[in-house]
Coordinates of C-alpha atoms in Angstrom, one line a residue:
Chain Z
M18 CA 0.1 -0.3 -0.2
L19 CA 2.9 2.4 0.8
S20 CA 4.7 1.6 -2.5
F21 CA 1.2 2.6 -4.4
I22 CA 1.1 5.9 -2.5
F23 CA 4.4 6.7 -3.0
N24 CA 4.4 6.0 -7.0
R25 CA 0.7 7.6 -7.4
G26 CA 2.7 10.3 -5.4
L27 CA 5.3 10.7 -8.1
Q28 CA 2.9 10.6 -10.8
I29 CA 1.3 13.7 -9.7
V30 CA 4.6 15.6 -9.9
P31 CA 4.8 16.2 -13.4
V32 CA 1.0 17.1 -13.5
I33 CA 1.4 20.0 -11.3
I34 CA 4.7 21.3 -13.0
G35 CA 2.3 20.7 -15.9
V36 CA -0.7 23.0 -14.3
T37 CA 2.1 25.5 -13.2
L38 CA 3.2 25.9 -17.0
A39 CA -0.3 25.9 -18.1
T40 CA -1.6 28.7 -15.5
F41 CA 1.9 30.8 -16.3
L42 CA 1.2 30.3 -20.3
L43 CA -2.6 32.3 -19.4
A44 CA -0.9 35.0 -19.1
Q45 CA 1.3 34.8 -22.6
I46 CA -1.9 34.3 -24.7
I47 CA -3.1 37.9 -23.5
P48 CA -3.1 39.9 -26.8
G49 CA -1.0 43.2 -26.4
D50 CA 1.4 43.9 -23.5
P51 CA 0.9 41.7 -20.7
A52 CA 2.3 44.7 -18.3
D53 CA -0.9 46.4 -19.4
V54 CA -3.4 43.9 -18.5
L55 CA -1.5 43.1 -15.0
L56 CA -1.2 46.2 -13.8
G57 CA -4.5 47.8 -14.6
S58 CA -5.0 50.9 -16.9
M59 CA -4.4 52.9 -13.9
A60 CA -0.9 52.0 -13.7
S61 CA 2.0 54.1 -14.5
E62 CA 4.6 53.5 -17.3
E63 CA 7.3 53.4 -14.7
A64 CA 5.4 50.7 -12.8
R65 CA 4.9 48.9 -16.0
Q66 CA 8.4 49.2 -16.7
Q67 CA 9.3 47.8 -13.2
L68 CA 6.6 44.6 -13.8
R69 CA 8.5 44.0 -17.2
V70 CA 11.9 43.5 -15.9
A71 CA 10.4 42.0 -12.3
L72 CA 8.6 39.5 -14.5
G73 CA 11.3 38.9 -17.2
L74 CA 8.8 40.0 -19.6
N75 CA 11.7 41.3 -21.8
E76 CA 13.8 37.9 -21.6
P77 CA 13.1 34.6 -23.0
I78 CA 9.8 32.7 -22.2
Y79 CA 11.7 29.6 -20.3
V80 CA 13.4 32.1 -18.2
Q81 CA 9.8 34.0 -17.6
Y82 CA 8.8 30.5 -16.8
A83 CA 11.5 29.8 -14.0
I84 CA 10.6 33.5 -12.7
Y85 CA 7.3 32.3 -12.1
L86 CA 8.1 28.9 -11.0
K87 CA 10.5 30.7 -8.3
N88 CA 7.9 33.4 -7.1
L89 CA 5.4 30.6 -7.1
L90 CA 7.8 28.8 -4.5
Q91 CA 8.0 31.5 -2.3
G92 CA 4.4 32.0 -2.1
D93 CA 4.3 34.9 -4.2
L94 CA 1.0 34.6 -7.0
G95 CA 1.3 38.4 -8.0
Q96 CA -0.3 41.6 -6.8
S97 CA -4.3 41.6 -7.4
F98 CA -5.3 45.2 -8.7
T99 CA -9.1 44.7 -7.9
F100 CA -8.2 43.8 -4.1
A101 CA -5.2 45.8 -3.8
Q102 CA -3.6 42.8 -1.9
P103 CA -1.1 40.5 -2.9
V104 CA -3.3 37.4 -4.8
T105 CA -1.7 34.7 -2.4
Q106 CA -3.6 36.8 0.6
V107 CA -6.9 37.3 -1.3
I108 CA -6.7 33.5 -2.0
V109 CA -5.8 32.1 1.5
E110 CA -8.8 34.4 2.9
R111 CA -11.3 32.9 1.3
L112 CA -10.1 29.5 0.6
F113 CA -11.9 28.4 4.1
N114 CA -15.0 29.7 2.7
T115 CA -14.7 28.0 -0.5
S116 CA -14.0 24.8 1.2
L117 CA -16.5 24.6 3.6
L118 CA -19.0 25.3 0.6
A119 CA -17.9 22.4 -1.1
V120 CA -17.3 20.4 1.6
A121 CA -20.9 20.8 2.8
A122 CA -22.3 20.2 -0.8
I123 CA -20.5 16.7 -1.1
L124 CA -21.4 15.6 2.3
L125 CA -25.1 16.6 0.7
A126 CA -24.6 15.4 -2.7
S127 CA -23.3 12.2 -1.5
V128 CA -25.4 11.0 1.3
A129 CA -28.9 11.9 -1.0
G130 CA -26.8 10.8 -4.2
V131 CA -26.2 7.2 -2.7
A132 CA -29.5 7.1 -1.2
A133 CA -31.6 7.8 -4.1
G134 CA -29.1 5.5 -6.3
T135 CA -29.7 2.9 -4.1
W136 CA -33.4 3.2 -3.6
A137 CA -33.9 3.0 -7.4
A138 CA -31.9 0.6 -8.0
L139 CA -34.1 -1.8 -5.5
R140 CA -36.7 -1.6 -8.3
P141 CA -35.0 -1.2 -11.6
G142 CA -37.4 -0.3 -14.3
S143 CA -40.1 0.9 -11.7
V144 CA -41.6 4.3 -11.6
R145 CA -39.3 5.5 -9.4
D146 CA -36.6 4.5 -11.2
Q147 CA -37.8 6.3 -14.5
G148 CA -38.3 9.4 -12.0
L149 CA -34.8 9.6 -10.7
S150 CA -33.5 8.8 -14.9
V151 CA -36.1 12.0 -15.1
I152 CA -34.5 14.2 -12.1
V153 CA -30.9 13.6 -13.2
L154 CA -31.3 14.4 -16.5
F155 CA -32.7 17.8 -15.4
F156 CA -30.2 18.3 -12.8
N157 CA -27.4 17.7 -15.6
S158 CA -29.4 20.4 -18.2
M159 CA -29.7 22.5 -15.6
P160 CA -27.0 25.6 -15.1
S161 CA -26.1 25.7 -11.5
F162 CA -26.6 29.5 -11.7
W163 CA -30.0 29.1 -13.0
L164 CA -30.8 26.8 -10.2
G165 CA -29.5 28.9 -7.8
L166 CA -31.7 31.9 -9.1
V167 CA -34.7 29.6 -9.2
L168 CA -33.9 28.9 -5.5
I169 CA -33.7 32.4 -4.3
L170 CA -36.7 33.5 -5.8
I171 CA -38.5 30.5 -4.1
F172 CA -37.0 30.2 -0.9
G173 CA -35.5 33.5 -0.1
L174 CA -37.8 36.1 -1.8
H175 CA -41.4 33.9 -1.8
L176 CA -41.3 32.0 0.8
R177 CA -38.6 33.8 2.7
L178 CA -37.7 31.0 4.6
L179 CA -33.9 31.5 3.8
P180 CA -31.3 34.2 3.2
I181 CA -30.5 34.9 0.0
G182 CA -26.8 36.0 0.1
G183 CA -24.8 38.5 1.8
M184 CA -22.6 36.3 4.0
Q185 CA -20.1 38.1 5.5
D186 CA -18.1 35.7 7.8
A187 CA -18.1 31.7 7.3
T188 CA -16.1 31.3 10.5
G189 CA -19.5 31.2 12.1
S190 CA -18.6 33.6 14.6
S191 CA -22.2 35.4 13.9
G192 CA -23.5 32.4 15.5
I193 CA -23.8 28.4 13.8
G194 CA -27.3 28.9 13.1
S195 CA -27.1 32.4 10.7
L196 CA -24.1 29.9 8.9
V197 CA -26.4 27.0 8.4
A198 CA -29.2 29.5 7.3
H199 CA -26.5 31.3 4.6
M200 CA -25.0 28.1 3.4
A201 CA -28.3 26.1 2.8
L202 CA -29.6 27.6 -0.5
P203 CA -25.6 27.8 -2.3
T204 CA -25.0 23.8 -0.7
I205 CA -28.3 22.6 -2.6
T206 CA -27.1 24.2 -5.7
L207 CA -23.7 23.4 -5.5
A208 CA -24.6 19.7 -4.8
A209 CA -27.7 19.3 -7.4
W210 CA -25.6 18.5 -10.4
S211 CA -22.9 16.1 -8.3
L212 CA -26.1 14.4 -6.5
A213 CA -27.6 13.7 -10.1
V214 CA -24.1 12.3 -11.1
I215 CA -23.5 10.2 -7.8
A216 CA -27.1 8.6 -8.0
R217 CA -26.8 7.9 -11.5
M218 CA -23.3 5.7 -10.7
T219 CA -24.9 4.4 -7.7
R220 CA -27.6 2.9 -9.4
S221 CA -25.4 1.3 -12.3
S222 CA -22.8 0.4 -9.9
I223 CA -25.3 -1.6 -7.8
L224 CA -27.0 -2.9 -10.7
D225 CA -23.5 -4.1 -12.3
V226 CA -22.9 -6.6 -9.2
I227 CA -27.0 -7.4 -8.6
N228 CA -26.3 -10.6 -10.8
S229 CA -23.3 -11.8 -9.4
D230 CA -22.9 -15.2 -8.2
Y231 CA -22.9 -14.3 -4.5
I232 CA -25.6 -12.1 -4.5
R233 CA -27.4 -15.4 -6.0
T234 CA -26.4 -17.6 -3.5
A235 CA -28.0 -14.8 -0.9
R236 CA -31.1 -14.8 -2.6
S237 CA -31.3 -18.9 -2.3
R238 CA -30.3 -18.5 1.1
G239 CA -33.6 -16.5 1.1
V240 CA -32.2 -13.0 2.1
S241 CA -34.4 -10.1 1.9
E242 CA -33.7 -8.0 -1.4
V243 CA -33.1 -4.7 1.0
R244 CA -30.7 -6.7 2.9
I245 CA -29.0 -8.2 -0.5
V246 CA -28.6 -4.2 -1.8
L247 CA -27.7 -2.7 1.5
C248 CA -25.5 -5.6 2.9
H249 CA -23.8 -6.9 -0.3
A250 CA -24.4 -5.0 -3.1
L251 CA -24.0 -1.2 -2.2
P252 CA -20.5 -2.1 -0.3
N253 CA -19.3 -3.8 -3.8
A254 CA -20.3 -0.8 -5.4
M255 CA -18.5 1.6 -3.4
P256 CA -15.1 1.4 -5.2
S257 CA -16.9 3.0 -8.2
V258 CA -19.1 5.5 -6.3
I259 CA -16.2 6.8 -4.3
T260 CA -14.1 7.5 -7.5
V261 CA -16.7 9.5 -8.8
I262 CA -17.4 11.0 -5.6
G263 CA -13.9 12.4 -5.3
M264 CA -13.6 13.5 -8.8
Q265 CA -17.2 15.7 -7.9
M266 CA -15.3 17.4 -4.8
G267 CA -12.9 18.5 -7.5
F268 CA -15.8 20.1 -9.8
L269 CA -17.2 21.3 -6.8
L270 CA -14.4 23.5 -6.0
S271 CA -14.7 24.9 -9.6
G272 CA -18.2 25.1 -10.0
A273 CA -18.1 27.3 -6.5
V274 CA -17.4 30.1 -9.0
L275 CA -20.8 30.1 -10.7
T276 CA -22.6 29.4 -7.0
E277 CA -20.5 32.0 -5.0
T278 CA -21.3 34.4 -7.8
V279 CA -25.0 34.0 -7.6
F280 CA -25.2 34.3 -3.5
S281 CA -22.3 36.4 -3.0
W282 CA -20.6 34.0 -1.0
P283 CA -17.0 35.2 0.0
G284 CA -15.0 32.7 -1.2
I285 CA -12.1 32.3 -4.0
G286 CA -15.2 32.1 -6.9
L287 CA -16.5 35.4 -6.0
A288 CA -13.4 37.0 -6.0
M289 CA -12.5 35.5 -9.5
Y290 CA -15.7 36.6 -10.9
Q291 CA -14.8 40.2 -9.7
A292 CA -11.5 39.8 -11.3
I293 CA -13.1 38.9 -14.5
S294 CA -15.0 41.9 -14.5
T295 CA -11.6 44.1 -14.1
R296 CA -9.4 41.7 -16.0
D297 CA -7.4 41.3 -13.0
I298 CA -5.4 38.3 -14.6
P299 CA -3.0 37.7 -11.7
L300 CA -6.0 36.7 -9.2
I301 CA -7.8 34.8 -12.0
Q302 CA -4.5 32.8 -12.8
G303 CA -3.8 32.0 -8.9
G304 CA -7.6 31.2 -8.5
I305 CA -7.3 28.6 -11.1
L306 CA -3.8 27.3 -9.9
V307 CA -5.0 26.8 -6.8
L308 CA -8.3 25.1 -7.3
A309 CA -6.0 22.7 -10.2
V310 CA -3.6 21.6 -7.5
A311 CA -6.8 20.9 -5.1
F312 CA -8.2 18.8 -7.9
V313 CA -5.3 17.0 -8.4
L314 CA -4.8 16.2 -5.0
I315 CA -8.0 15.0 -4.4
N316 CA -8.0 12.9 -6.9
F317 CA -4.5 11.4 -5.7
A318 CA -6.3 11.1 -2.2
V319 CA -9.4 9.5 -3.8
D320 CA -7.0 7.2 -5.8
I321 CA -5.9 5.9 -2.6
L322 CA -9.0 5.7 -1.0
Y323 CA -10.3 3.6 -4.0
A324 CA -7.1 1.0 -3.4
Y325 CA -7.8 0.9 0.1
F326 CA -11.2 -0.2 -0.9
N327 CA -10.4 -2.4 -3.5
P328 CA -8.5 -5.7 -2.1
K329 CA -7.4 -6.2 -6.4
I330 CA -5.4 -2.8 -6.4
K331 CA -4.0 -4.2 -2.9
L332 CA -2.6 -7.5 -4.0
G333 CA -1.4 -5.6 -7.0
Chain X
M20 CA -9.1 -8.6 -49.1
A21 CA -12.7 -9.8 -47.5
A22 CA -11.2 -9.1 -44.4
I23 CA -10.4 -5.4 -45.3
T24 CA -13.8 -4.5 -46.3
Q25 CA -15.0 -5.1 -42.5
T26 CA -15.5 -1.5 -42.1
A27 CA -18.3 -1.2 -44.7
P28 CA -20.8 -3.7 -42.5
A29 CA -20.0 -1.9 -39.4
T30 CA -21.2 1.4 -40.9
N31 CA -24.3 0.1 -42.3
S32 CA -25.0 -1.6 -39.1
F33 CA -24.5 1.5 -37.3
G34 CA -26.9 3.4 -39.6
R35 CA -29.6 0.6 -39.4
T36 CA -29.3 0.9 -35.9
V37 CA -29.6 4.9 -35.6
V38 CA -32.9 4.5 -37.7
R39 CA -34.5 1.7 -35.8
H40 CA -33.8 3.8 -32.4
V41 CA -35.0 7.0 -33.5
L42 CA -38.5 5.2 -34.3
S43 CA -38.4 3.1 -31.3
N44 CA -36.9 5.4 -28.6
P45 CA -39.2 8.1 -27.4
S46 CA -36.7 10.2 -25.2
L47 CA -34.3 10.1 -28.8
A48 CA -37.4 11.5 -30.8
V49 CA -38.3 13.9 -28.0
G50 CA -34.7 15.3 -28.1
L51 CA -34.5 15.4 -32.1
A52 CA -37.9 17.2 -31.9
I53 CA -36.8 20.0 -29.4
I54 CA -33.4 20.4 -31.1
A55 CA -35.5 20.6 -34.7
A56 CA -37.8 23.2 -33.0
I57 CA -34.8 25.3 -31.8
V58 CA -33.2 25.1 -35.5
V59 CA -36.2 26.2 -37.4
L60 CA -36.6 29.2 -34.5
A61 CA -32.8 30.2 -35.6
I62 CA -33.0 29.9 -39.2
F63 CA -36.4 31.7 -39.7
A64 CA -36.0 34.2 -36.6
D65 CA -36.3 37.2 -39.1
W66 CA -39.5 35.9 -39.8
I67 CA -40.6 34.6 -36.4
A68 CA -39.7 37.0 -33.8
P69 CA -42.4 39.6 -33.5
F70 CA -39.8 42.5 -32.5
D71 CA -36.5 43.7 -33.2
P72 CA -34.6 42.2 -30.5
L73 CA -32.4 45.2 -30.1
H74 CA -34.9 47.8 -30.0
V75 CA -35.4 49.4 -26.4
D76 CA -38.2 51.1 -25.2
P77 CA -37.9 53.0 -21.8
L78 CA -41.7 53.3 -21.7
A79 CA -42.0 49.5 -21.5
R80 CA -39.4 48.3 -19.2
Y81 CA -39.7 45.5 -16.9
Q82 CA -43.1 44.2 -18.6
R83 CA -44.5 40.9 -17.4
P84 CA -45.2 37.9 -19.5
L85 CA -48.4 38.2 -21.5
S86 CA -49.3 41.3 -20.5
G87 CA -49.9 43.7 -23.8
W88 CA -48.1 42.9 -26.9
H89 CA -44.7 41.2 -25.1
V90 CA -45.9 37.3 -24.9
L91 CA -42.8 36.5 -22.9
G92 CA -42.8 40.1 -21.6
T93 CA -39.6 42.8 -21.6
D94 CA -36.3 43.3 -20.1
E95 CA -34.8 46.1 -18.2
L96 CA -34.4 48.3 -21.5
G97 CA -38.0 47.2 -22.6
R98 CA -37.0 44.9 -25.4
D99 CA -38.8 42.2 -26.1
I100 CA -37.7 39.1 -24.4
L101 CA -39.3 36.5 -26.8
S102 CA -37.7 37.8 -29.8
R103 CA -34.2 37.9 -28.1
L104 CA -34.5 34.2 -27.4
I105 CA -35.6 33.7 -30.6
Y106 CA -32.4 35.5 -31.8
G107 CA -30.6 34.1 -29.4
A108 CA -30.8 30.3 -30.7
R109 CA -28.5 31.6 -33.3
F110 CA -25.7 31.8 -30.8
A111 CA -27.0 28.9 -28.6
L112 CA -26.7 26.4 -31.5
L113 CA -23.4 27.9 -32.6
V114 CA -21.9 28.0 -29.2
A115 CA -23.0 24.5 -28.6
I116 CA -22.0 23.2 -31.8
L117 CA -19.2 24.7 -33.1
P118 CA -16.6 24.0 -30.6
T119 CA -17.6 20.3 -30.2
V120 CA -16.8 20.0 -34.2
I121 CA -13.7 21.7 -34.2
A122 CA -12.6 19.8 -31.0
L123 CA -13.7 16.4 -32.9
L124 CA -11.5 17.3 -35.7
I125 CA -8.5 18.2 -33.7
G126 CA -8.5 16.1 -31.3
G127 CA -9.5 13.3 -33.1
A128 CA -7.0 13.6 -35.7
I129 CA -4.3 14.1 -32.4
G130 CA -6.0 10.9 -31.0
L131 CA -6.0 9.0 -34.3
S132 CA -2.0 10.0 -34.9
A133 CA -1.1 9.3 -31.1
G134 CA -2.7 5.9 -31.2
Y135 CA -1.7 4.8 -34.6
V136 CA 2.2 5.9 -34.2
G137 CA 2.4 5.3 -30.7
G138 CA 5.8 5.8 -29.7
L139 CA 7.4 9.3 -27.9
W140 CA 4.4 11.1 -30.1
D141 CA 2.0 8.9 -27.9
S142 CA 3.8 9.5 -24.6
V143 CA 3.9 13.5 -25.2
V144 CA 0.2 13.7 -26.2
M145 CA -1.0 11.6 -23.4
R146 CA 1.2 13.7 -20.8
V147 CA 0.1 17.0 -22.2
F148 CA -3.8 15.8 -22.0
D149 CA -3.2 14.5 -18.5
V150 CA -2.3 18.0 -17.2
M151 CA -5.3 19.3 -19.3
F152 CA -7.6 17.3 -17.5
A153 CA -6.2 18.3 -14.2
F154 CA -8.3 21.2 -14.5
P155 CA -11.8 21.1 -14.3
G156 CA -13.3 22.0 -17.6
I157 CA -14.9 25.3 -16.6
L158 CA -11.8 26.9 -14.9
L159 CA -9.5 26.3 -17.8
A160 CA -12.0 27.9 -20.3
L161 CA -12.6 30.7 -17.6
G162 CA -9.0 31.2 -17.7
I163 CA -8.3 31.4 -21.3
S164 CA -11.6 33.4 -22.0
A165 CA -10.6 35.8 -19.6
A166 CA -6.6 36.1 -20.9
L167 CA -7.9 36.6 -24.5
G168 CA -10.6 39.0 -23.5
P169 CA -14.4 38.8 -23.5
G170 CA -16.4 37.8 -26.7
L171 CA -17.8 35.3 -28.9
S172 CA -14.4 33.9 -30.6
S173 CA -12.7 33.7 -26.9
M174 CA -15.4 31.6 -25.7
I175 CA -15.2 29.2 -28.9
I176 CA -11.7 29.1 -28.8
A177 CA -11.8 28.1 -24.9
M178 CA -14.6 25.7 -24.9
V179 CA -12.2 24.3 -28.1
V180 CA -9.4 23.7 -26.0
V181 CA -10.9 22.2 -23.1
T182 CA -13.0 19.6 -25.3
I183 CA -10.2 18.6 -27.3
P184 CA -8.1 16.1 -24.8
A185 CA -11.8 14.0 -24.1
F186 CA -12.0 13.8 -27.8
G187 CA -8.2 12.7 -28.1
R188 CA -8.1 10.2 -25.8
I189 CA -11.4 8.3 -26.8
V190 CA -10.0 8.4 -30.4
R191 CA -6.7 7.1 -29.1
G192 CA -8.4 4.4 -27.1
V193 CA -10.2 3.0 -30.0
V194 CA -7.7 2.9 -32.4
L195 CA -5.4 1.3 -29.6
G196 CA -7.6 -1.6 -30.4
I197 CA -8.1 -1.6 -34.1
K198 CA -4.7 -1.2 -35.1
E199 CA -4.3 -5.2 -34.0
E200 CA -7.1 -6.3 -35.7
L201 CA -6.6 -8.6 -38.4
Y202 CA -7.9 -6.4 -41.6
V203 CA -5.7 -3.7 -40.5
E204 CA -2.4 -6.3 -40.6
A205 CA -3.7 -7.5 -44.0
A206 CA -3.5 -4.1 -45.1
R207 CA -0.2 -3.2 -44.0
T208 CA 0.7 -7.0 -45.5
L209 CA -1.0 -5.7 -48.9
G210 CA 1.8 -2.7 -48.4
Y211 CA -0.9 0.0 -48.2
S212 CA 0.5 3.7 -47.1
H213 CA -0.1 4.6 -43.1
T214 CA -2.2 6.9 -44.1
R215 CA -4.2 5.0 -46.3
I216 CA -4.5 2.5 -43.6
A217 CA -5.4 5.1 -40.9
L218 CA -8.0 7.1 -42.9
R219 CA -9.6 4.3 -44.9
H220 CA -9.6 1.5 -42.6
I221 CA -9.1 2.7 -38.8
L222 CA -10.8 6.2 -39.0
P223 CA -14.5 4.8 -40.0
N224 CA -14.7 2.5 -37.0
V225 CA -13.6 5.3 -35.0
L226 CA -16.2 7.9 -35.9
G227 CA -18.7 5.6 -33.8
P228 CA -17.9 6.5 -30.4
A229 CA -16.3 10.0 -31.5
V230 CA -19.5 11.2 -32.5
V231 CA -21.4 9.8 -29.5
Y232 CA -19.1 11.7 -27.3
G233 CA -19.8 14.5 -29.4
T234 CA -23.4 14.8 -29.0
L235 CA -23.1 14.2 -25.2
Q236 CA -20.4 17.3 -25.2
T237 CA -22.7 19.2 -27.2
G238 CA -24.8 19.2 -24.0
R239 CA -22.2 20.0 -21.5
N240 CA -21.0 23.0 -24.1
V241 CA -24.6 24.3 -23.9
I242 CA -24.1 24.8 -19.8
L243 CA -20.2 25.6 -20.5
S244 CA -21.3 28.5 -22.6
A245 CA -23.9 29.7 -20.4
S246 CA -21.9 29.9 -17.7
L247 CA -19.0 31.7 -19.4
S248 CA -21.6 34.1 -20.3
F249 CA -23.0 34.6 -17.0
L250 CA -19.5 35.1 -15.9
G251 CA -19.3 38.0 -18.3
L252 CA -16.8 36.3 -21.1
G253 CA -19.2 35.3 -23.6
P254 CA -20.9 37.7 -26.5
Q255 CA -21.1 41.3 -25.0
P256 CA -24.4 43.3 -24.6
P257 CA -26.9 44.1 -26.6
T258 CA -26.2 40.7 -28.1
P259 CA -29.4 38.5 -27.7
E260 CA -27.0 35.1 -25.8
W261 CA -29.0 33.0 -23.5
G262 CA -26.3 33.0 -20.8
Q263 CA -26.0 37.1 -21.3
M264 CA -29.6 37.9 -20.9
L265 CA -29.7 35.3 -17.3
S266 CA -26.7 37.5 -16.3
S267 CA -28.4 40.7 -16.8
G268 CA -32.0 39.8 -15.3
R269 CA -30.6 38.5 -12.0
T270 CA -30.3 41.8 -10.6
A271 CA -34.0 42.4 -11.1
I272 CA -34.7 39.0 -9.7
A273 CA -36.7 40.4 -6.9
T274 CA -39.0 42.5 -9.0
A275 CA -39.0 41.1 -12.6
A276 CA -38.0 37.2 -12.3
H277 CA -39.1 36.6 -16.1
V278 CA -35.9 38.1 -17.0
A279 CA -33.7 35.9 -15.9
T280 CA -36.0 32.8 -14.9
I281 CA -37.1 32.6 -19.0
P282 CA -33.6 32.4 -20.5
G283 CA -32.7 29.9 -18.2
L284 CA -35.5 27.7 -19.3
A285 CA -34.5 27.9 -22.9
I286 CA -31.0 27.4 -21.7
V287 CA -32.3 24.0 -19.6
L288 CA -34.7 23.3 -22.7
L289 CA -31.9 23.1 -25.4
A290 CA -29.5 20.9 -22.8
V291 CA -32.0 18.7 -22.3
G292 CA -32.6 18.3 -26.0
F293 CA -28.8 17.2 -26.9
N294 CA -28.4 15.3 -23.7
L295 CA -31.5 13.2 -24.8
I296 CA -29.7 12.4 -28.2
G297 CA -26.6 11.8 -26.7
D298 CA -27.8 9.5 -24.1
A299 CA -29.9 7.5 -26.6
A300 CA -26.3 7.4 -29.3
R301 CA -24.3 6.2 -26.4
D302 CA -26.9 3.2 -25.3
M303 CA -26.6 2.3 -28.9
L304 CA -22.8 1.6 -28.8
D305 CA -23.4 0.2 -24.9
P306 CA -23.5 -3.7 -25.7
R307 CA -25.1 -3.8 -22.0
F308 CA -28.1 -1.6 -23.1
T309 CA -29.0 -3.8 -25.9
K310 CA -28.9 -6.7 -23.7
D311 CA -31.0 -4.8 -21.0
R312 CA -33.7 -3.6 -23.6
S313 CA -34.1 -7.2 -25.7

């Protein structure tokens, strides 16, 4: 198991280097002089010249990348002119809020998705199974920001049950009740798409194993169908479900850009949205880098979990 | 020689399967009907739309649906929402289909060459794809669009770039399986050129999975393009683009919810149409599904 973790860990090193190269190249495809965009329209010519020297914009591209990597290793992601702060500081201050939302969403999507998928798999082809297919189709076809607006309209504006945004402090200092209330709609919005994917995967994974010999043996011994699904089929379907859940965690981090924008949730996604309107490229670059690296690391953790749950990989 | 002509029956069989499924699959028929209706709206927008989609009427701001001449109401500038939706269908179809087709061609060509040639080229391509897969699609598209500057062409380029790896990987996988087949080996023995073998004997067998993935990706592109537009990275106002209409309408969600919700419904409808077609096309190639249904 340790050698598996080590080998898999080695494999992600070139991917992370590739991710840094890709985010570096984003600044290279900016039409015109990158210094104009990186510093904003209000910057003086002197400041632009200083930046050109600092980033080596007059140097060959590989020297520029080396400078970018060196700054990155020192935690320097550049300066955000939208927030007038270092990009690292902007991201670190908001990382907790984004993670909180993503973790809540993945918990909701996992529990509800596995439950819904299992429930549908108990009676394949039934009305409830087909109902799940329709719900999955709509959740897959629905932009999350539109779902967010509809939830705001129903639960925030018409029923007045939940706040529609304006969370200032997600650390819970304004009370856990306020935090939960503010998180409810963004969490549901963010979780909807993943919930559909997890439900579909759970259902199909259970149906894949439901005709196995050990299930037939359990049936021949008179074990109830509910017990067969819950105690025999579901645990064996879990490795593929866990893989999907892990992948969704990464997608939820990136999906936060849209959800945080709709609900004004003070996370990295909202900061990136604000950066888009001002073309604050360093902040966009930094946000993408952090979320992509998080995505890679989460997939790494999922691979380890998959190996833990799957005896074939352990033996290998 | 008989073995070399194996591709032709496979293609005919695929065609027959398509026709049979269209006739027997209600969800596929619904999907095709939705897309056909939207295509008709897009083509005949000049004749169907009741108003000029760009005509501003300050006296008719935020009119509700079915109140007066505007069937779906008006937006914050008094523009007719129905007319903007009808004209917006052109952009919606364009940004869903065009990036898919371009990515299919580029990704397919890269995947075909990587799978067929193998060796160093294959390794380099796969490592680049690995890095691109490390980015959730929306993030990379957001970064490219933002760097190139907002607009329709930037959005399409971004969507093409993030979609290429999936097509490349799918095609490569199929090619790896096919290139060891007897009929390909026979073609090599007969001295056919690599280009001829790749294009005439391998490519026809790759098209099925690639087109099926393309239809699924088109549905995803509806959502991706709407998301980029919502973030301000798509066509700029006053272009009647659905995602942008939704984005500008959300500021008035409390007083005129229809301005944002109606374009959202149109996006959902288009995505449902493509997803129904994509799901049906995928099921056609999935032997497990065929077994389940029979």
